[in-house]
Amino acid sequence: MAWRTMSSCYLRIRELDWLSNPSFSTEDALLLHQRATEVANLIPEKSPLISRTTSKSELSGESDTDESLKQSSKKRKKKKKKHHNYKKTKKKTKGDSSSSESDRDTKHIKDKAEGSGRNHEKEGAANLDKKTSNLTSNCFVWLDDIQAFTAETFRIDKKPDPANWAYKSLYRGDIARYKRRGESCLGIDAKKQCITWDSSATKRKQLQRRPERYFTKNNVKMLNTDGIPVCNKSSPSDPTAFIPVFQMEPDDPSDTTDMNPLGIYDPSTTVWLQGKGCKSTDHEPVNMQQTIQEPGININSILMTKVEEHNKKVRENPRDINAWLEFVSFQDELMRGPSPYASKGEHEVRRKSLKLILEKKLAILERAIESNPSNVDLKLARLKLCTEFWEPPALIKEWQKLIFLHPNNPELWKKYLLFCQSQFTTFSVSKINSLYGKCLTTLAAVQDGSMVSHPLLPGTEEAMLAIFIQQCHFLRQAGHSEKAVSLFQALIDFTFFKPDSVKDLPTRGQVEFFEPFWDSGEPRIGEKGARGWKAWMHQQEKGGWIALKPDDDDDDEEIDEDQEIKDKSLPKWHIWLDFEYSREARHWLPWRPDKTKKETEEDCEDPERQVLFDDLGPSLIHLSNPDLQRQLLYSFLQFLGVPCTSKLFPSNLYFAMDENNIFESVLSDEKPLTSVSFPLSGFNSIGHMDTMLRGRHHIGHYKEGEEFIQNVFHVLFLLFSGKEKSNLSICWLQYEISKVVQCLEAKNKKKVKAQGRKSKKLAKNLLKEPDNRNHLSLWKLYAYLEWLLGNIDDARKVFDTALCTAGTGGCKSPQLCSLSLLYAQLEAELLESTEGAVISRAVHVLTKLAESGPYVPYSGQVLSVNVLKARKTYEHALQDYLSKTPVSDQDQVSDANQLVNLVGCYALFQYLTVGIDAAVLIYAQTSEKLEAPGPQKCENTGDSFGIQNFPTALEAITLLHTNLLRFHMKISVYPLNPLREALTEALKRYPSNQSLWRSYIHIQRKSHSASKARRFFDGVTRSTNSLEPWLFAIQAEQLRKKLTENVQRADVGEIHSTIPETGLTNRIVALFEHAVQSENGTHCPLLWRMYLNFLASLGKKEKSKGLFYKALQNCPWAKVLYMDAVEYFPDDLQETLDLMTEKELRVRVPVEELDLLLEV
């Protein structure tokens, strides 16, 4: 390493500064100067080796001095090394190793210099001359003293540094710790140069410490504490009182004007500007002291007060169940804040673990149960907490003890069944099915009075029917559709065809008489020639059954199409899914031996298709209420896929939801006025078990299934007459219309024509019945069917014929109003704009309805006088219905339906003749009347005339209102805000209405800002237990994600997305996680299927597999989850099928059979 020597001017900068040094000695300076001149005189003039000798002397001198320095500080270096190693190990964990090491290096050099200085001081003055001569002769030479000055003056260091071979850069201690500022040459101008030194390690650490964010531990603790209430001590204890600012009168007004020339300061500020103190300064120390003590006192005192209040409540009234439960829920709030029991000035560090909260809650509940040993709610709350601590077998034992103590409580039975059904480790289909039978048998014994120890609780019969329907849906979802259908067949026969001779027996005795009929092989409900249990019993008493000649039908037409594999090139899992789906759709009916073909039970290829009486006998119950009997029938029809007006019981609504069709409504978007919303979408009908990716394969059922449904209707027609029979006819025709709608949504013209012919034939046959000829609801459905098929002229003829034969009931006839409303809505949808709508066919229909006269077909014009008369008629009729008091429940329902139709007709009439604002005004006035309670009606009827009396009416009117706004926005320009406000208000009131949610996400998906919709979804999900808000919130985000991806993937060159959406995937996952943790979402198969489908679509296979097993922990009975898993994880086909077999789920195509078919 070579260093170029500096010039003499640099070596002698600040020449006179050394004179001011107090350590300067003139004698030493003279002596040193003499020695230097002597050396200079010895050098010959103009020697060519000046630079070489100088450099050699420097080298030798420096090496000598280095050796002396090393010897003098050898012991010190050893101590330093130990201390240095200790410091090095101590500071390895910190981030400023480089700066600390450089500091240590500089200190080490200083120590060397100090040590050498002290050695020199210890030497005597006698040795000074010797040392100075050595230094001058061996170490350095002043360039000014050298007469010959050459260009090549260097200092050469020949000692190698081996560290340069080992490391990529120089040792950090050899690098200068200063930084130059400025561009001038070093040493020329002292004013223009600046050197900045690195900061020390402590300062650097302080600079690198960042301010803490809100999510750090200390700040989260501070945020969880309650705020300090601000209140005035002198004022009355009113938390909302205004706190005045005390102002003082100025002593000298003239000074105030000088200090406040603009008049902008308040008096207290002016006094402060004058330098005067406030009058209340003497009280300031007290206030400050109070302020200092206030935070801890307030926070602790509030929590302590609440704890004392809860303890006081449960101590004074230990029978108050709500007080105990509130005390339990208060523990969450208590654990969020600081502990009220911490000593003053002590910072208590608590580990806020979930286990600590649960243990406290458990202790409170055990105290509550000691005071209330017979209360079920407290025991249920305790069991719910214990799920976090105990294993499933221990939990089941506790549940069994609870059921043993309260066998007459149906609500407890429902929770117990759902608990056992969702325990994956102990779950099997046969166990749960026998448990359902045990539950219904026990409740039937309580109902009969044979269980004397426990009384019959109110609502038991209704709960028994709900549990029975829950069992049927459980079997359907597990794949055992034959058992589910047999259960419905048996209970309908047991309820409607019961012989008179056994009606007085208890339920178990009736079941014993029913078993011979079931095992006799006679036709059951839905089979050809079914006559029922009563007819069979009567015939047996007479002496045997008459053998009927079988009908010569083309029974052999239905051949199993799945016995052959059409395409063997497909993967094995794909072929298995096709086979399983095909057999699920064809073989959902229980197999019965055909006696005409001399078949026996041994001829059945699949023994699982046969249903034994032992599987369904314990589940037979006695229904004495006619409404519950009708509910059983309509539940069976819905089970078969027939749309009905009745709904499932809320307790098992989401448990049975498993089909992804609640978001699809093509006709609703195209024709918003007449959109058909069939109830209970989201439920797979029997015979349909579609995967999420495939969707529904076929519409309706195969031939055998359709014949079964026809036979069921024929049997039910024999049971009922009059209005009930007409309602069954309406259900049948609605089923045919639903199949036409599905064909239209699939856009398959061939299927539309074929299905249209069948449906029209059925409609005409139903209208030929004597009881149905004057039934306007059937005429309305037939006309609507023709309209859907595109036969508009034929549909108008049907409408006109029905209106002509309807009579002159006018607005007072509910069926006539409903018929006219549908006719006018269909005609209005044909209009391209509202211009000229006053003389349209829709206005003519609505005007003739208001006239209450004979209907005259449309001739092309509408008189203005008739329009004015009709408006007055509608207004008076609406006022009459709003002020009418219903007498009975039946009148209340009919009045509600009539009110809905009347408001719809009046609003549509105003829309076509005046405008959208007039129609919206009618809806707003009607909704206001229905929402506001009427005090006069309260005195007369005993309950408020408000939303309680007309819940369905208000919901239906809201739906009409939103549909009209959507239609108007489609044909003309109109702001979106009125529709959005109407939908948000309606959904806050009816959060489970799927039609309203579909409309809401339909309008929101076109909006660039999703913040309003997200806030609304969040508010609704917090305020209700319904699952629909979660499902539609997830669907809205998925639609938004799909839209964003379509924009970004469009191949149209450079795209600047106008929807700056980030984090949509994480948002959707968070929504799913919150939804599956909700009470109703935990056991909803549809929600888990949507979550699994979303993760699989992202390509996250491992996470999807983990989610699949998590879903099985909550819904182990849902076969559709396993079929989805086969599609998402085809490599695990054998493992999935083994799991299904272990849990006794129905596998119709074993792998062994599939392998044999593939070999053929």
Coordinates of C-alpha atoms in Angstrom, one line a residue, residues 247-726:
Q247 CA -65.7 33.1 31.5
M248 CA -64.6 36.0 33.8
E249 CA -65.4 39.6 33.5
P250 CA -62.4 41.8 32.5
D251 CA -61.2 44.2 35.1
D252 CA -60.3 47.0 32.7
P253 CA -62.3 47.3 29.5
S254 CA -59.8 49.8 28.0
D255 CA -57.0 47.3 28.2
T256 CA -59.2 44.6 26.6
T257 CA -59.7 46.7 23.5
D258 CA -56.0 47.3 23.2
M259 CA -55.2 43.5 23.5
N260 CA -58.2 42.5 21.3
P261 CA -58.5 45.2 18.6
L262 CA -60.4 42.9 16.2
G263 CA -62.7 41.5 18.9
I264 CA -61.8 37.9 18.0
Y265 CA -60.5 36.6 21.4
D266 CA -62.8 35.5 24.2
P267 CA -62.3 37.2 27.6
S268 CA -60.2 34.5 29.1
T269 CA -57.7 34.6 26.2
T270 CA -57.6 38.4 26.5
V271 CA -56.8 38.2 30.2
W272 CA -54.0 35.7 29.3
L273 CA -52.6 38.1 26.7
Q274 CA -52.5 40.8 29.4
G275 CA -50.4 38.5 31.6
K276 CA -53.0 38.2 34.3
G277 CA -54.0 35.0 35.9
C278 CA -57.5 33.5 36.0
K279 CA -59.6 33.9 39.2
S280 CA -60.0 30.2 39.6
T281 CA -56.3 29.5 39.7
D282 CA -56.4 28.6 43.3
H283 CA -58.6 25.7 42.5
E284 CA -56.3 24.4 39.8
P285 CA -54.2 22.0 41.9
V286 CA -57.3 20.2 43.1
N287 CA -58.6 19.9 39.5
M288 CA -55.3 18.7 38.3
Q289 CA -55.1 16.1 41.0
Q290 CA -58.6 14.9 40.2
T291 CA -57.7 14.8 36.5
I292 CA -54.6 12.7 37.3
Q293 CA -56.6 10.2 39.4
E294 CA -59.7 10.2 37.1
P295 CA -58.7 7.6 34.4
G296 CA -58.0 4.7 36.7
I297 CA -60.9 5.5 39.0
N298 CA -63.4 5.8 36.1
I299 CA -62.4 2.7 34.3
N300 CA -62.2 0.5 37.3
S301 CA -65.2 2.0 39.0
I302 CA -67.4 1.4 35.9
L303 CA -66.4 -2.3 35.7
M304 CA -66.6 -2.8 39.4
T305 CA -70.1 -1.2 39.4
K306 CA -71.2 -3.6 36.6
V307 CA -69.8 -6.6 38.4
E308 CA -71.6 -5.6 41.6
E309 CA -74.8 -5.0 39.8
H310 CA -74.7 -8.5 38.2
N311 CA -73.8 -10.2 41.4
K312 CA -76.6 -8.3 43.2
K313 CA -79.1 -9.4 40.6
V314 CA -78.3 -13.1 40.8
R315 CA -77.9 -13.0 44.6
E316 CA -81.3 -11.3 45.2
N317 CA -83.1 -13.2 42.5
P318 CA -81.4 -16.5 41.7
R319 CA -84.4 -17.7 39.7
D320 CA -83.9 -15.1 37.1
I321 CA -82.5 -17.1 34.2
N322 CA -81.9 -14.0 32.0
A323 CA -79.8 -12.4 34.7
W324 CA -77.5 -15.5 34.9
L325 CA -77.1 -15.6 31.1
E326 CA -76.4 -11.8 31.0
F327 CA -73.8 -12.3 33.7
V328 CA -72.2 -15.0 31.5
S329 CA -72.1 -12.9 28.4
F330 CA -70.7 -9.9 30.5
Q331 CA -67.5 -11.9 31.0
D332 CA -66.4 -11.2 27.5
E333 CA -66.8 -7.4 28.1
L334 CA -65.0 -7.8 31.4
M335 CA -62.0 -9.5 29.9
R336 CA -61.6 -6.9 27.2
G337 CA -60.9 -4.2 29.8
P338 CA -58.3 -3.9 32.5
S339 CA -58.8 -5.9 35.7
P340 CA -60.8 -4.0 38.3
Y341 CA -59.1 -6.0 41.0
A342 CA -55.5 -4.8 40.3
S343 CA -53.9 -2.9 43.2
K344 CA -53.3 0.8 42.8
G345 CA -50.3 1.6 40.7
E346 CA -49.7 -2.0 39.8
H347 CA -49.7 -2.9 36.1
E348 CA -51.3 -6.2 36.0
V349 CA -50.2 -8.4 33.1
R350 CA -52.9 -10.9 32.4
R351 CA -53.0 -13.5 29.7
K352 CA -56.4 -13.1 28.2
S353 CA -56.8 -16.6 27.0
L354 CA -60.0 -18.2 25.8
K355 CA -59.7 -20.9 28.4
L356 CA -59.8 -18.3 31.2
I357 CA -63.0 -16.8 30.0
L358 CA -64.6 -20.2 29.4
E359 CA -63.7 -21.4 32.9
K360 CA -65.2 -18.3 34.5
K361 CA -68.4 -18.7 32.4
L362 CA -68.6 -22.4 33.4
A363 CA -68.2 -21.6 37.1
I364 CA -71.1 -19.0 36.8
L365 CA -73.3 -21.5 35.0
E366 CA -72.7 -24.2 37.5
R367 CA -73.8 -21.8 40.3
A368 CA -76.8 -21.0 38.2
I369 CA -77.7 -24.6 37.7
E370 CA -77.4 -25.2 41.5
S371 CA -80.1 -22.6 42.0
N372 CA -82.2 -23.7 39.0
P373 CA -81.7 -27.5 38.7
S374 CA -84.6 -28.0 36.3
N375 CA -83.9 -25.2 33.8
V376 CA -83.0 -26.4 30.4
D377 CA -81.6 -23.2 29.0
L378 CA -78.8 -23.0 31.5
K379 CA -77.8 -26.6 31.0
L380 CA -77.7 -26.1 27.2
A381 CA -75.5 -23.0 27.7
R382 CA -73.2 -25.2 29.9
L383 CA -73.0 -27.9 27.2
K384 CA -72.3 -25.4 24.6
L385 CA -69.3 -24.1 26.6
C386 CA -68.1 -27.7 27.4
T387 CA -67.7 -28.4 23.7
E388 CA -64.4 -26.4 24.0
F389 CA -63.1 -28.7 26.8
W390 CA -64.5 -32.2 26.5
E391 CA -64.1 -34.9 24.0
P392 CA -67.2 -36.0 21.9
P393 CA -67.9 -39.2 23.8
A394 CA -68.0 -37.3 27.1
L395 CA -70.2 -34.7 25.5
I396 CA -72.6 -37.3 24.2
K397 CA -72.9 -38.8 27.7
E398 CA -73.8 -35.4 29.1
W399 CA -76.4 -34.9 26.4
Q400 CA -77.9 -38.3 27.1
K401 CA -78.2 -37.4 30.8
L402 CA -79.9 -34.2 29.9
I403 CA -82.3 -36.0 27.5
F404 CA -83.1 -38.6 30.1
L405 CA -84.1 -35.8 32.6
H406 CA -86.2 -33.9 30.0
P407 CA -87.6 -36.4 27.5
N408 CA -90.7 -34.3 26.8
N409 CA -88.8 -31.3 25.6
P410 CA -89.0 -31.2 21.7
E411 CA -86.6 -28.2 21.4
L412 CA -84.0 -30.1 23.4
W413 CA -84.4 -33.1 21.2
K414 CA -83.8 -31.0 18.0
K415 CA -80.6 -29.6 19.4
Y416 CA -79.5 -33.1 20.5
L417 CA -80.2 -34.6 17.1
L418 CA -78.3 -31.8 15.4
F419 CA -75.4 -32.2 17.8
C420 CA -75.1 -36.0 17.2
Q421 CA -75.6 -35.5 13.5
S422 CA -72.6 -33.1 13.3
Q423 CA -70.1 -35.2 15.3
F424 CA -67.9 -36.6 12.6
T425 CA -66.0 -39.1 14.9
T426 CA -69.1 -40.8 16.1
F427 CA -71.4 -40.3 13.1
S428 CA -73.0 -43.0 11.0
V429 CA -76.3 -42.9 9.1
S430 CA -77.8 -45.9 10.9
K431 CA -77.0 -44.5 14.3
I432 CA -78.6 -41.1 13.6
N433 CA -81.6 -42.7 11.8
S434 CA -82.3 -44.9 14.9
L435 CA -81.8 -41.8 17.1
Y436 CA -84.5 -40.0 15.1
G437 CA -86.8 -43.0 15.6
K438 CA -86.1 -43.0 19.3
C439 CA -86.9 -39.3 19.6
L440 CA -90.2 -39.6 17.8
T441 CA -91.2 -42.7 19.7
T442 CA -90.5 -40.9 23.0
L443 CA -92.4 -37.8 22.1
A444 CA -95.3 -39.9 20.8
A445 CA -95.5 -41.7 24.2
V446 CA -95.5 -38.3 25.9
Q447 CA -98.3 -37.2 23.5
D448 CA -100.4 -40.3 24.2
G449 CA -100.0 -39.9 27.9
S450 CA -98.3 -43.3 28.3
M451 CA -95.2 -41.6 29.8
V452 CA -96.8 -40.5 33.1
S453 CA -93.6 -39.0 34.6
H454 CA -93.5 -36.0 32.2
P455 CA -96.3 -33.7 31.0
L456 CA -97.0 -32.8 27.4
L457 CA -95.5 -29.4 26.6
P458 CA -97.4 -27.0 24.2
G459 CA -96.3 -27.2 20.6
T460 CA -95.1 -30.8 20.8
E461 CA -97.2 -32.0 17.8
E462 CA -95.9 -29.3 15.5
A463 CA -92.3 -30.0 16.7
M464 CA -92.8 -33.7 16.0
L465 CA -93.7 -33.0 12.4
A466 CA -90.7 -30.7 12.1
I467 CA -88.4 -33.4 13.4
F468 CA -90.0 -36.0 11.0
I469 CA -89.4 -33.7 8.0
Q470 CA -85.8 -33.1 9.3
Q471 CA -85.2 -36.8 9.3
C472 CA -86.5 -37.2 5.7
H473 CA -84.1 -34.4 4.5
F474 CA -81.3 -36.0 6.4
L475 CA -81.8 -39.3 4.6
R476 CA -82.1 -37.5 1.3
Q477 CA -78.9 -35.7 1.8
A478 CA -77.1 -38.9 2.9
G479 CA -78.2 -40.6 -0.4
H480 CA -80.8 -42.9 1.1
S481 CA -83.6 -41.4 -0.9
E482 CA -85.6 -44.6 -0.9
K483 CA -85.9 -44.6 2.9
A484 CA -87.0 -40.9 2.8
V485 CA -89.7 -41.5 0.2
S486 CA -90.9 -44.6 2.2
L487 CA -91.1 -42.5 5.4
F488 CA -93.4 -40.0 3.6
Q489 CA -95.5 -42.7 2.0
A490 CA -95.9 -44.5 5.4
L491 CA -96.9 -41.4 7.4
I492 CA -99.4 -40.2 4.7
D493 CA -101.0 -43.6 4.7
F494 CA -100.8 -43.7 8.5
T495 CA -102.5 -40.2 8.8
F496 CA -105.1 -40.0 6.0
F497 CA -106.1 -43.7 5.5
K498 CA -106.3 -44.8 9.1
P499 CA -109.1 -47.4 9.8
D500 CA -111.7 -46.3 12.3
S501 CA -111.2 -49.4 14.4
V502 CA -107.7 -48.4 15.4
K503 CA -108.1 -44.7 15.9
D504 CA -108.6 -45.0 19.7
L505 CA -105.4 -47.0 20.2
P506 CA -102.2 -45.4 21.3
T507 CA -99.6 -44.6 18.6
R508 CA -97.5 -47.7 19.2
G509 CA -100.6 -49.9 19.0
Q510 CA -101.6 -48.3 15.7
V511 CA -98.1 -48.9 14.3
E512 CA -98.4 -52.6 15.2
F513 CA -101.6 -52.8 13.1
F514 CA -100.0 -50.8 10.3
E515 CA -97.0 -53.2 9.9
P516 CA -99.0 -56.1 8.3
F517 CA -100.3 -53.7 5.7
W518 CA -96.9 -52.4 4.9
D519 CA -95.4 -55.8 4.5
S520 CA -98.3 -57.2 2.5
G521 CA -96.9 -55.9 -0.8
E522 CA -100.0 -53.8 -1.6
P523 CA -99.5 -50.6 -3.6
R524 CA -98.6 -47.6 -1.6
I525 CA -99.1 -43.8 -2.1
G526 CA -97.7 -42.9 -5.5
E527 CA -97.8 -46.4 -7.0
K528 CA -100.4 -47.7 -9.4
G529 CA -103.6 -49.0 -7.9
A530 CA -102.9 -47.6 -4.4
R531 CA -106.1 -47.6 -2.3
G532 CA -104.7 -47.0 1.2
W533 CA -104.5 -48.8 4.5
K534 CA -108.2 -48.3 5.4
A535 CA -109.4 -50.0 2.2
W536 CA -106.9 -52.9 2.6
M537 CA -108.0 -53.4 6.3
H538 CA -111.7 -53.4 5.3
Q539 CA -111.1 -55.9 2.5
Q540 CA -109.1 -58.1 4.9
E541 CA -112.0 -58.2 7.3
K542 CA -114.3 -59.2 4.4
G543 CA -112.1 -62.0 3.4
G544 CA -109.1 -61.2 1.3
W545 CA -108.0 -58.8 -1.4
I546 CA -109.4 -59.0 -4.9
A547 CA -106.5 -59.4 -7.4
L548 CA -106.8 -56.8 -10.1
K549 CA -105.7 -57.3 -13.7
P550 CA -102.6 -55.4 -14.4
D551 CA -102.7 -52.7 -17.0
D552 CA -100.9 -53.4 -20.2
D553 CA -98.5 -50.5 -20.2
D554 CA -95.2 -50.2 -21.9
D555 CA -93.4 -50.8 -18.6
D556 CA -90.3 -52.2 -20.4
E557 CA -89.7 -48.9 -22.1
E558 CA -87.7 -47.6 -19.1
I559 CA -84.4 -49.4 -19.4
D560 CA -81.3 -48.7 -17.4
E561 CA -79.2 -46.6 -19.6
D562 CA -76.3 -46.7 -17.2
Q563 CA -75.3 -50.3 -17.7
E564 CA -72.9 -49.3 -20.4
I565 CA -70.1 -46.9 -20.5
K566 CA -70.5 -44.6 -23.5
D567 CA -67.0 -43.1 -23.4
K568 CA -64.2 -45.2 -21.8
S569 CA -61.5 -42.6 -22.6
L570 CA -62.8 -40.4 -19.8
P571 CA -61.0 -40.5 -16.4
K572 CA -62.2 -43.0 -13.9
W573 CA -63.5 -40.4 -11.4
H574 CA -65.5 -38.8 -14.2
I575 CA -67.1 -42.0 -15.2
W576 CA -68.0 -42.8 -11.5
L577 CA -69.6 -39.4 -11.2
D578 CA -71.7 -39.9 -14.3
F579 CA -72.8 -43.4 -13.1
E580 CA -73.6 -42.2 -9.6
Y581 CA -75.6 -39.2 -10.8
S582 CA -77.6 -41.3 -13.3
R583 CA -78.5 -43.9 -10.7
E584 CA -79.4 -41.2 -8.2
A585 CA -81.8 -39.7 -10.7
R586 CA -83.4 -43.0 -11.7
H587 CA -83.4 -45.2 -8.6
W588 CA -84.8 -42.8 -5.9
L589 CA -88.0 -44.8 -5.5
P590 CA -87.9 -47.9 -3.2
W591 CA -87.7 -51.2 -5.1
R592 CA -90.8 -53.4 -4.8
P593 CA -91.0 -57.0 -6.3
D594 CA -93.5 -57.0 -9.2
K595 CA -95.9 -59.9 -8.6
T596 CA -97.1 -59.9 -12.2
K597 CA -93.5 -60.7 -13.3
K598 CA -93.2 -63.2 -10.4
E599 CA -90.4 -61.3 -8.9
T600 CA -89.2 -61.9 -5.3
E601 CA -87.0 -59.9 -2.9
E602 CA -84.0 -61.9 -4.0
D603 CA -84.3 -60.5 -7.5
C604 CA -83.2 -57.0 -6.4
E605 CA -79.7 -56.2 -7.6
D606 CA -79.1 -53.6 -4.9
P607 CA -80.4 -54.6 -1.5
E608 CA -80.2 -51.0 -0.3
R609 CA -83.1 -50.1 -2.6
Q610 CA -85.4 -52.2 -0.4
V611 CA -86.9 -50.5 2.7
L612 CA -87.8 -52.6 5.7
F613 CA -90.5 -51.6 8.2
D614 CA -87.9 -51.6 11.0
D615 CA -86.3 -48.5 9.4
L616 CA -89.5 -46.4 9.5
G617 CA -91.8 -47.9 12.1
P618 CA -90.4 -45.9 15.1
S619 CA -90.7 -42.6 13.2
L620 CA -94.5 -42.9 12.7
I621 CA -96.4 -40.2 14.6
H622 CA -100.0 -39.2 15.2
L623 CA -101.1 -35.9 13.6
S624 CA -104.5 -34.7 14.8
N625 CA -104.3 -31.0 13.7
P626 CA -105.7 -30.6 10.1
D627 CA -103.3 -27.7 9.4
L628 CA -100.4 -30.0 10.3
Q629 CA -101.8 -32.7 8.1
R630 CA -101.9 -30.4 5.1
Q631 CA -98.4 -29.2 6.0
L632 CA -97.3 -32.9 5.8
L633 CA -98.7 -33.2 2.3
Y634 CA -97.2 -30.0 1.0
S635 CA -93.8 -30.9 2.5
F636 CA -93.9 -34.2 0.6
L637 CA -94.7 -32.4 -2.6
Q638 CA -91.8 -30.0 -2.1
F639 CA -89.6 -33.0 -1.3
L640 CA -90.5 -34.3 -4.8
G641 CA -89.7 -30.9 -6.4
V642 CA -93.3 -29.5 -6.7
P643 CA -93.3 -25.7 -5.8
C644 CA -95.9 -25.0 -3.0
T645 CA -96.8 -22.0 -1.0
S646 CA -95.9 -23.5 2.4
K647 CA -92.5 -23.2 3.8
L648 CA -90.3 -25.6 5.8
F649 CA -90.0 -25.1 9.5
P650 CA -87.4 -22.5 10.4
S651 CA -85.5 -24.9 12.7
N652 CA -84.4 -27.1 9.8
L653 CA -84.4 -24.6 7.0
Y654 CA -80.7 -24.0 6.6
F655 CA -79.8 -27.6 7.6
A656 CA -81.5 -28.8 4.4
M657 CA -80.2 -26.1 2.1
D658 CA -77.7 -27.7 -0.3
E659 CA -78.3 -26.5 -3.9
N660 CA -76.7 -23.5 -5.6
N661 CA -79.7 -22.1 -7.4
I662 CA -80.8 -19.3 -5.1
F663 CA -78.8 -16.7 -7.1
E664 CA -80.1 -17.7 -10.6
S665 CA -83.1 -15.9 -12.0
V666 CA -82.8 -15.2 -15.7
L667 CA -86.4 -14.3 -16.2
S668 CA -86.4 -12.0 -13.2
D669 CA -83.8 -9.8 -14.9
E670 CA -85.5 -9.9 -18.3
K671 CA -89.1 -9.5 -17.1
P672 CA -89.0 -7.9 -13.6
L673 CA -92.8 -7.3 -13.4
T674 CA -93.8 -10.9 -13.7
S675 CA -90.8 -12.7 -12.4
V676 CA -91.8 -16.1 -10.9
S677 CA -90.1 -16.7 -7.5
F678 CA -90.9 -20.2 -6.4
P679 CA -90.4 -20.6 -2.6
L680 CA -87.6 -22.7 -1.1
S681 CA -85.1 -22.4 -3.9
G682 CA -81.8 -23.7 -2.5
F683 CA -83.0 -27.2 -1.8
N684 CA -82.3 -30.2 -4.0
S685 CA -85.4 -32.1 -4.8
I686 CA -85.3 -35.9 -4.6
G687 CA -83.3 -37.5 -7.4
H688 CA -81.0 -34.5 -8.0
M689 CA -77.5 -34.5 -6.5
D690 CA -75.5 -32.2 -8.7
T691 CA -72.0 -31.1 -8.2
M692 CA -71.2 -27.3 -8.1
L693 CA -69.3 -27.3 -11.4
R694 CA -71.7 -29.5 -13.4
G695 CA -75.1 -28.0 -12.4
R696 CA -78.4 -29.6 -13.0
H697 CA -78.3 -32.3 -15.7
H698 CA -82.0 -32.7 -16.4
I699 CA -85.2 -30.9 -15.8
G700 CA -87.9 -32.6 -13.7
H701 CA -87.7 -36.4 -13.3
Y702 CA -87.4 -39.4 -15.5
K703 CA -90.5 -41.2 -16.6
E704 CA -90.9 -43.4 -13.5
G705 CA -90.6 -40.3 -11.2
E706 CA -93.1 -38.3 -13.2
E707 CA -95.6 -41.1 -13.1
F708 CA -95.1 -41.3 -9.3
I709 CA -95.9 -37.6 -8.9
Q710 CA -99.0 -38.0 -11.1
N711 CA -100.2 -41.0 -8.9
V712 CA -99.6 -38.9 -5.8
F713 CA -101.8 -36.1 -7.1
H714 CA -104.6 -38.5 -8.1
V715 CA -104.6 -40.1 -4.7
L716 CA -104.7 -36.6 -3.0
F717 CA -107.6 -35.5 -5.3
L718 CA -109.6 -38.3 -3.8
L719 CA -108.9 -37.1 -0.3
F720 CA -109.9 -33.5 -0.7
S721 CA -112.6 -31.5 -2.5
G722 CA -113.5 -27.9 -3.1
K723 CA -110.9 -25.2 -2.4
E724 CA -108.3 -27.6 -1.1
K725 CA -108.5 -29.7 -4.2
S726 CA -108.2 -26.6 -6.4

